[in-house]
Structures are given as C-alpha cells and as structure tokens.
C-alpha cells in the first residue's frame, strides 16, 4: 500500500548511543517532515525537507540530523542520545492534497 | 498562548451523542487539518480544509476563515470513535509545515 514507512517501531537506547530512524514514502511527495510527540504535548517539528538535497531545521532540531539524498527517503539521525529524546517520532510527507503520516517510532533513552 | 487552541481537552460522551470539537488559531493559514490518533496508534488525516465544510460518513468539518475557527462534528458517536483528535494548521509561509493543537481526547461509552 502507498504511504509512509517508518522503522523501527520501538527502540531502547542507552545514553550516549546513536541511531538512525528510517522513513520512506512512495507517493513522490516533495515535502517530508520529522515530528516528535511528547506525552500531553502537541507534535513538534524537528526537521523538514522540501525536496531531495534540501533540508531545514524545525522548532526542536538540537540533537538530531537529517539527510535527503532521494525523494523517497528521509532518515533522522540521533547522535549521543539523551533522556530528553525519549518520545514518539513521526515521519510524514505531504503534497497540495494532504498529509500522510508514518506509524511512529517509540524511542526510550535510558 | 499557543497558535492553535483546541477545546475541550477531554470529552466523555455516551454512544449516539452528537460530538463537537473546536479549534481556534491565531496565524494566517493556507489549510487546516483534522487528524485522528487512536491510543498507541499512528496518526490518520481525516480532513484538509481551506474553506467551507467537508463531510465523510459521520464526520463533518467546518471552517470559518474570518473568525479563525474550525469545528469537527461526529454524528451518532460510537465507541470506536474514541481517540485523540488533533487540529493542525498549515501556515501561509511555505513548506507546508503544520502547527498542532494539543489534541482532544474523546471517549465514547457504550
């Protein structure tokens, strides 16, 4: 089915470890996003991309990096994981007709 | 003050009741989204509105651009409608980024 695929669904990291959250979409959307959702809070934008090779910071970019080498893929890299990065992460893509979200990655940093 | 405010934050109702969730925003927008998130689940886009009214099954969404206000209505509510409903606005300023409300937790009792 067409959509946004995120992996992994769950992950536990130790403080200081690094990992990459994968995101892929097959709808040929130019716009892609990474959001985080903390309990009781609205989603916050981490990074976004308006097309291959173009990325920009959102509201809460510290501690994260992204790349967009192809239209389909938009991985999110966590370097030196911290407990404050415990959250649920959602990747999304959009066009003029709407938004599609991935199923989320629940990350715990201990 | 948040740019997107939803009310109520929590709503409990009996099966069959008519439900209204409200969203007010303070920024210029190009579109407004209503999203649904089931407990522990992903995020599904219900509607994208830029004017007027849209209907899908038992769900109706309206928007008043002049008053910067939108409502989501559920007719003949059912326990499977229990979820968090999120209002999000797409700013007029580029990249289709969304600003999210805090969400409304809806519980429909049988």
XYZ file of C-alpha atoms in Angstrom, chain A residues 31 33 35 37 40-43 45 48 50 90 94-99 101-103 106, chain B residues 2 33 35 37 40-45 48 86 90 94-102:
44
model
C 7.770 17.634 1.285
C 8.942 16.025 7.917
C 7.910 15.376 14.275
C 5.271 13.795 20.214
C 0.407 15.549 26.801
C 2.070 17.820 24.258
C 1.342 18.646 20.673
C 3.618 17.415 17.935
C 8.661 19.783 14.136
C 11.776 19.131 7.268
C 11.165 20.480 0.547
C 6.530 10.513 13.402
C 2.705 15.973 2.051
C 1.535 17.472 -1.193
C -1.150 20.022 -2.025
C -3.862 17.468 -1.292
C -2.926 16.414 2.198
C -0.630 14.831 4.709
C 1.960 10.067 8.499
C 4.065 7.042 9.270
C 3.050 4.704 12.092
C 8.576 4.842 20.142
C -0.419 28.605 21.607
C -6.181 19.602 9.063
C -6.232 14.291 12.459
C -4.892 9.213 16.715
C -0.768 3.837 20.932
C -1.526 4.240 17.275
C -0.491 6.200 14.285
C -1.954 9.451 13.006
C -4.599 9.466 10.303
C -5.612 12.526 8.356
C -7.931 19.093 4.993
C -5.851 16.878 16.633
C -0.649 24.850 7.596
C 5.973 27.969 2.974
C 6.975 24.311 3.124
C 3.509 23.020 4.144
C 4.652 22.724 7.764
C 1.944 22.083 10.343
C 1.406 23.700 13.733
C -0.545 21.378 16.011
C -3.082 21.852 18.726
C -2.775 19.890 21.961
